[in-house]
PDB file of C-alpha atoms in Angstrom:
ATOM      1  CA  MET A   1     -28.263 -17.384  40.292  1.00 47.00           C
ATOM      2  CA  ASN A   2     -30.470 -15.122  38.907  1.00 45.00           C
ATOM      3  CA  VAL A   3     -32.293 -14.036  35.422  1.00 51.00           C
ATOM      4  CA  LYS A   4     -32.558 -11.476  33.044  1.00 49.00           C
ATOM      5  CA  PRO A   5     -36.211 -11.997  32.199  1.00 50.00           C
ATOM      6  CA  ASN A   6     -37.211 -11.467  28.427  1.00 49.00           C
ATOM      7  CA  THR A   7     -40.646  -9.453  29.230  1.00 47.00           C
ATOM      8  CA  GLN A   8     -41.911  -8.760  25.654  1.00 50.00           C
ATOM      9  CA  ASN A   9     -44.693 -11.091  26.204  1.00 51.00           C
ATOM     10  CA  ALA A  10     -44.989 -11.081  30.048  1.00 51.00           C
ATOM     11  CA  LYS A  11     -48.553 -11.509  31.386  1.00 53.00           C
ATOM     12  CA  PRO A  12     -49.655 -10.694  34.967  1.00 56.00           C
ATOM     13  CA  VAL A  13     -49.429 -14.167  37.027  1.00 59.00           C
ATOM     14  CA  ASP A  14     -53.195 -13.219  38.558  1.00 65.00           C
ATOM     15  CA  ASP A  15     -54.685 -14.411  34.782  1.00 70.00           C
ATOM     16  CA  GLU A  16     -56.738 -17.377  35.531  1.00 80.00           C
ATOM     17  CA  ARG A  17     -55.717 -19.036  32.072  1.00 82.00           C
ATOM     18  CA  SER A  18     -53.205 -21.761  32.024  1.00 89.00           C
ATOM     19  CA  HIS A  19     -49.969 -20.896  30.287  1.00 87.00           C
ATOM     20  CA  HIS A  20     -48.362 -23.684  28.168  1.00 90.00           C
ATOM     21  CA  VAL A  21     -44.589 -22.832  27.591  1.00 91.00           C
ATOM     22  CA  ARG A  22     -42.576 -24.631  24.916  1.00 93.00           C
ATOM     23  CA  PRO A  23     -38.756 -23.990  26.127  1.00 93.00           C
ATOM     24  CA  GLN A  24     -37.776 -25.734  22.933  1.00 93.00           C
ATOM     25  CA  ASP A  25     -38.952 -22.800  20.943  1.00 93.00           C
ATOM     26  CA  LEU A  26     -37.693 -20.081  22.911  1.00 94.00           C
ATOM     27  CA  PRO A  27     -34.299 -18.499  22.101  1.00 95.00           C
ATOM     28  CA  TRP A  28     -31.253 -18.509  24.808  1.00 96.00           C
ATOM     29  CA  ASP A  29     -31.012 -15.056  26.072  1.00 95.00           C
ATOM     30  CA  LYS A  30     -27.220 -14.240  27.313  1.00 96.00           C
ATOM     31  CA  MET A  31     -26.877 -12.692  30.355  1.00 95.00           C
ATOM     32  CA  ARG A  32     -24.353 -10.131  31.357  1.00 94.00           C
ATOM     33  CA  PHE A  33     -22.164 -12.815  33.059  1.00 96.00           C
ATOM     34  CA  PRO A  34     -20.064 -14.530  30.531  1.00 96.00           C
ATOM     35  CA  GLY A  35     -21.031 -17.868  29.800  1.00 97.00           C
ATOM     36  CA  CYS A  36     -24.392 -17.890  31.317  1.00 97.00           C
ATOM     37  CA  GLN A  37     -27.896 -17.870  29.336  1.00 97.00           C
ATOM     38  CA  THR A  38     -31.360 -18.129  30.125  1.00 96.00           C
ATOM     39  CA  LYS A  39     -34.999 -19.039  29.046  1.00 97.00           C
ATOM     40  CA  THR A  40     -37.503 -17.260  30.795  1.00 94.00           C
ATOM     41  CA  LEU A  41     -40.397 -19.750  31.444  1.00 95.00           C
ATOM     42  CA  LEU A  42     -42.261 -17.573  34.082  1.00 94.00           C
ATOM     43  CA  PHE A  43     -41.796 -13.841  34.973  1.00 92.00           C
ATOM     44  CA  ASP A  44     -44.350 -11.490  36.871  1.00 91.00           C
ATOM     45  CA  PRO A  45     -42.651  -7.913  36.311  1.00 88.00           C
ATOM     46  CA  LYS A  46     -44.817  -6.851  39.275  1.00 88.00           C
ATOM     47  CA  SER A  47     -43.592  -8.976  41.753  1.00 89.00           C
ATOM     48  CA  GLY A  48     -40.330 -10.291  40.519  1.00 91.00           C
ATOM     49  CA  LEU A  49     -41.399 -14.049  40.549  1.00 93.00           C
ATOM     50  CA  ALA A  50     -39.134 -15.766  38.113  1.00 94.00           C
ATOM     51  CA  THR A  51     -38.937 -19.345  36.741  1.00 96.00           C
ATOM     52  CA  VAL A  52     -36.015 -19.970  34.323  1.00 96.00           C
ATOM     53  CA  LEU A  53     -34.148 -22.520  32.683  1.00 97.00           C
ATOM     54  CA  MET A  54     -30.243 -21.642  32.979  1.00 97.00           C
ATOM     55  CA  LYS A  55     -27.493 -22.985  31.181  1.00 98.00           C
ATOM     56  CA  MET A  56     -23.940 -22.307  31.976  1.00 97.00           C
ATOM     57  CA  GLU A  57     -20.963 -23.021  30.119  1.00 98.00           C
ATOM     58  CA  PRO A  58     -17.818 -24.762  31.649  1.00 97.00           C
ATOM     59  CA  GLY A  59     -16.169 -22.470  33.924  1.00 96.00           C
ATOM     60  CA  ALA A  60     -18.913 -19.952  33.984  1.00 97.00           C
ATOM     61  CA  THR A  61     -19.489 -17.994  37.277  1.00 95.00           C
ATOM     62  CA  LEU A  62     -22.408 -16.003  38.861  1.00 94.00           C
ATOM     63  CA  PRO A  63     -20.491 -13.262  40.878  1.00 93.00           C
ATOM     64  CA  ASP A  64     -21.326 -12.339  44.443  1.00 93.00           C
ATOM     65  CA  HIS A  65     -25.091 -12.265  44.815  1.00 95.00           C
ATOM     66  CA  GLU A  66     -27.874 -12.511  47.687  1.00 94.00           C
ATOM     67  CA  HIS A  67     -30.997 -14.604  47.616  1.00 94.00           C
ATOM     68  CA  VAL A  68     -33.276 -11.942  48.765  1.00 94.00           C
ATOM     69  CA  LEU A  69     -36.039 -14.605  49.155  1.00 94.00           C
ATOM     70  CA  ILE A  70     -36.061 -18.184  48.829  1.00 95.00           C
ATOM     71  CA  GLU A  71     -34.441 -19.654  45.667  1.00 95.00           C
ATOM     72  CA  GLN A  72     -34.717 -22.893  44.338  1.00 97.00           C
ATOM     73  CA  THR A  73     -32.697 -24.889  41.676  1.00 96.00           C
ATOM     74  CA  TYR A  74     -33.150 -28.354  40.277  1.00 98.00           C
ATOM     75  CA  VAL A  75     -29.847 -29.258  38.319  1.00 97.00           C
ATOM     76  CA  LEU A  76     -30.904 -31.038  34.957  1.00 98.00           C
ATOM     77  CA  GLU A  77     -27.445 -31.794  33.673  1.00 97.00           C
ATOM     78  CA  GLY A  78     -23.967 -30.877  34.805  1.00 97.00           C
ATOM     79  CA  SER A  79     -23.449 -29.234  38.221  1.00 96.00           C
ATOM     80  CA  LEU A  80     -23.401 -26.074  40.178  1.00 95.00           C
ATOM     81  CA  VAL A  81     -20.850 -25.249  42.969  1.00 94.00           C
ATOM     82  CA  ASP A  82     -20.717 -22.806  45.811  1.00 90.00           C
ATOM     83  CA  LYS A  83     -17.378 -21.072  44.948  1.00 87.00           C
ATOM     84  CA  GLU A  84     -17.305 -18.682  47.835  1.00 80.00           C
ATOM     85  CA  GLY A  85     -19.970 -18.348  50.544  1.00 73.00           C
ATOM     86  CA  PRO A  86     -21.067 -20.308  53.694  1.00 73.00           C
ATOM     87  CA  ASP A  87     -21.458 -23.616  51.635  1.00 78.00           C
ATOM     88  CA  THR A  88     -18.065 -23.394  49.747  1.00 78.00           C
ATOM     89  CA  GLY A  89     -17.625 -26.526  47.864  1.00 81.00           C
ATOM     90  CA  LEU A  90     -21.276 -27.497  47.875  1.00 89.00           C
ATOM     91  CA  GLU A  91     -21.853 -29.375  44.309  1.00 94.00           C
ATOM     92  CA  VAL A  92     -25.183 -29.956  43.139  1.00 96.00           C
ATOM     93  CA  GLY A  93     -25.290 -32.601  40.570  1.00 96.00           C
ATOM     94  CA  PRO A  94     -27.961 -34.172  37.967  1.00 97.00           C
ATOM     95  CA  GLY A  95     -31.366 -34.933  39.394  1.00 98.00           C
ATOM     96  CA  GLU A  96     -30.513 -32.906  42.759  1.00 97.00           C
ATOM     97  CA  PHE A  97     -32.113 -30.066  44.319  1.00 97.00           C
ATOM     98  CA  VAL A  98     -30.908 -27.206  46.432  1.00 95.00           C
ATOM     99  CA  TRP A  99     -32.899 -24.299  48.110  1.00 95.00           C
ATOM    100  CA  ARG A 100     -31.458 -21.131  49.539  1.00 94.00           C
ATOM    101  CA  PRO A 101     -33.027 -19.184  52.544  1.00 94.00           C
ATOM    102  CA  ALA A 102     -33.441 -15.712  52.233  1.00 93.00           C
ATOM    103  CA  GLY A 103     -30.068 -13.464  52.803  1.00 93.00           C
ATOM    104  CA  SER A 104     -28.160 -16.341  51.648  1.00 93.00           C
ATOM    105  CA  ARG A 105     -25.070 -15.115  49.666  1.00 92.00           C
ATOM    106  CA  HIS A 106     -22.621 -16.549  47.730  1.00 93.00           C
ATOM    107  CA  VAL A 107     -20.689 -17.131  44.160  1.00 93.00           C
ATOM    108  CA  ALA A 108     -22.056 -19.707  42.079  1.00 94.00           C
ATOM    109  CA  TRP A 109     -19.749 -21.577  39.813  1.00 94.00           C
ATOM    110  CA  SER A 110     -20.177 -24.506  37.030  1.00 96.00           C
ATOM    111  CA  PRO A 111     -16.924 -26.283  36.381  1.00 94.00           C
ATOM    112  CA  LYS A 112     -18.379 -28.761  34.081  1.00 93.00           C
ATOM    113  CA  GLY A 113     -21.120 -26.385  32.689  1.00 97.00           C
ATOM    114  CA  GLY A 114     -24.776 -27.402  33.648  1.00 97.00           C
ATOM    115  CA  THR A 115     -28.388 -26.541  32.820  1.00 98.00           C
ATOM    116  CA  MET A 116     -30.851 -25.926  35.724  1.00 97.00           C
ATOM    117  CA  ILE A 117     -34.286 -24.823  36.527  1.00 98.00           C
ATOM    118  CA  ALA A 118     -34.098 -21.826  38.774  1.00 97.00           C
ATOM    119  CA  ILE A 119     -37.263 -20.265  40.783  1.00 96.00           C
ATOM    120  CA  PHE A 120     -36.782 -16.983  42.461  1.00 94.00           C
ATOM    121  CA  GLN A 121     -39.574 -15.028  44.412  1.00 93.00           C
ATOM    122  CA  VAL A 122     -37.655 -11.911  43.757  1.00 94.00           C
ATOM    123  CA  PRO A 123     -34.593 -11.101  41.767  1.00 93.00           C
ATOM    124  CA  ASN A 124     -31.296 -11.430  43.337  1.00 93.00           C
ATOM    125  CA  LYS A 125     -28.969  -8.679  44.516  1.00 95.00           C
ATOM    126  CA  PHE A 126     -25.664  -8.472  42.827  1.00 95.00           C
ATOM    127  CA  TYR A 127     -22.760  -6.757  44.653  1.00 96.00           C
ATOM    128  CA  GLN A 128     -20.467  -4.976  42.126  1.00 94.00           C
ATOM    129  CA  LYS A 129     -17.126  -4.223  42.990  1.00 93.00           C
ATOM    130  CA  ASP A 130     -17.614  -0.387  43.038  1.00 95.00           C
ATOM    131  CA  GLY A 131     -20.134  -0.874  45.723  1.00 94.00           C
ATOM    132  CA  LYS A 132     -23.396  -0.848  43.672  1.00 96.00           C
ATOM    133  CA  VAL A 133     -25.827  -3.411  44.138  1.00 96.00           C
ATOM    134  CA  THR A 134     -27.882  -4.402  40.789  1.00 95.00           C
ATOM    135  CA  ASP A 135     -30.091  -7.113  39.655  1.00 93.00           C
ATOM    136  CA  ALA A 136     -28.667  -9.457  37.013  1.00 92.00           C
ATOM    137  CA  GLY A 137     -29.763  -7.056  34.392  1.00 91.00           C
ATOM    138  CA  GLY A 138     -27.367  -4.341  35.776  1.00 93.00           C
ATOM    139  CA  LYS A 139     -30.218  -2.120  37.045  1.00 93.00           C
ATOM    140  CA  ASP A 140     -30.007  -0.462  40.785  1.00 94.00           C
ATOM    141  CA  TRP A 141     -31.529  -3.355  42.489  1.00 95.00           C
ATOM    142  CA  GLN A 142     -33.384  -0.879  45.308  1.00 94.00           C
ATOM    143  CA  SER A 143     -35.040   1.361  42.547  1.00 94.00           C
ATOM    144  CA  ALA A 144     -36.239  -1.818  40.335  1.00 92.00           C
ATOM    145  CA  TRP A 145     -37.363  -4.120  43.280  1.00 92.00           C
ATOM    146  CA  GLY A 146     -37.455  -2.504  46.642  1.00 91.00           C
ATOM    147  CA  HIS A 147     -41.055  -1.920  46.477  1.00 89.00           C
ATOM    148  CA  VAL A 148     -41.587  -5.476  46.457  1.00 86.00           C
ATOM    149  CA  LEU A 149     -40.503  -6.092  50.008  1.00 84.00           C
ATOM    150  CA  SER A 150     -42.268  -3.263  51.401  1.00 78.00           C
ATOM    151  CA  GLU A 151     -45.674  -4.182  49.942  1.00 62.00           C
TER     152      GLU A 151
END
């Protein structure tokens, strides 16, 4: 999983005030992956830390990607299935939680559709058929986020 964060109103995470987010007032942003949409609840443009609501239509797939650091997902409704990867067939349903360690790589699929909360420490790496490695927005991953791991 991953996000294409809406950064228009992004504020540094080190701001000491509480940030009250009303997801019902946020628009769903289409991802470049068909049938996938997000609502960004938290995004730190400096570190890449993100918490998002993600909605996947029935049959939607997040293609081959690597969780660079720990990724956490809580399924609100529907399900999320590992279509390919070391945990092929693992299905996480409503009220269930899955976390994936740094370096885990898979293809995620939502056969029935689903809505989930996903938390990323840094954006995922998506492996393109042409050999490029990008973030969810299509930017070169190393150029956009490589500095985060070297700090």
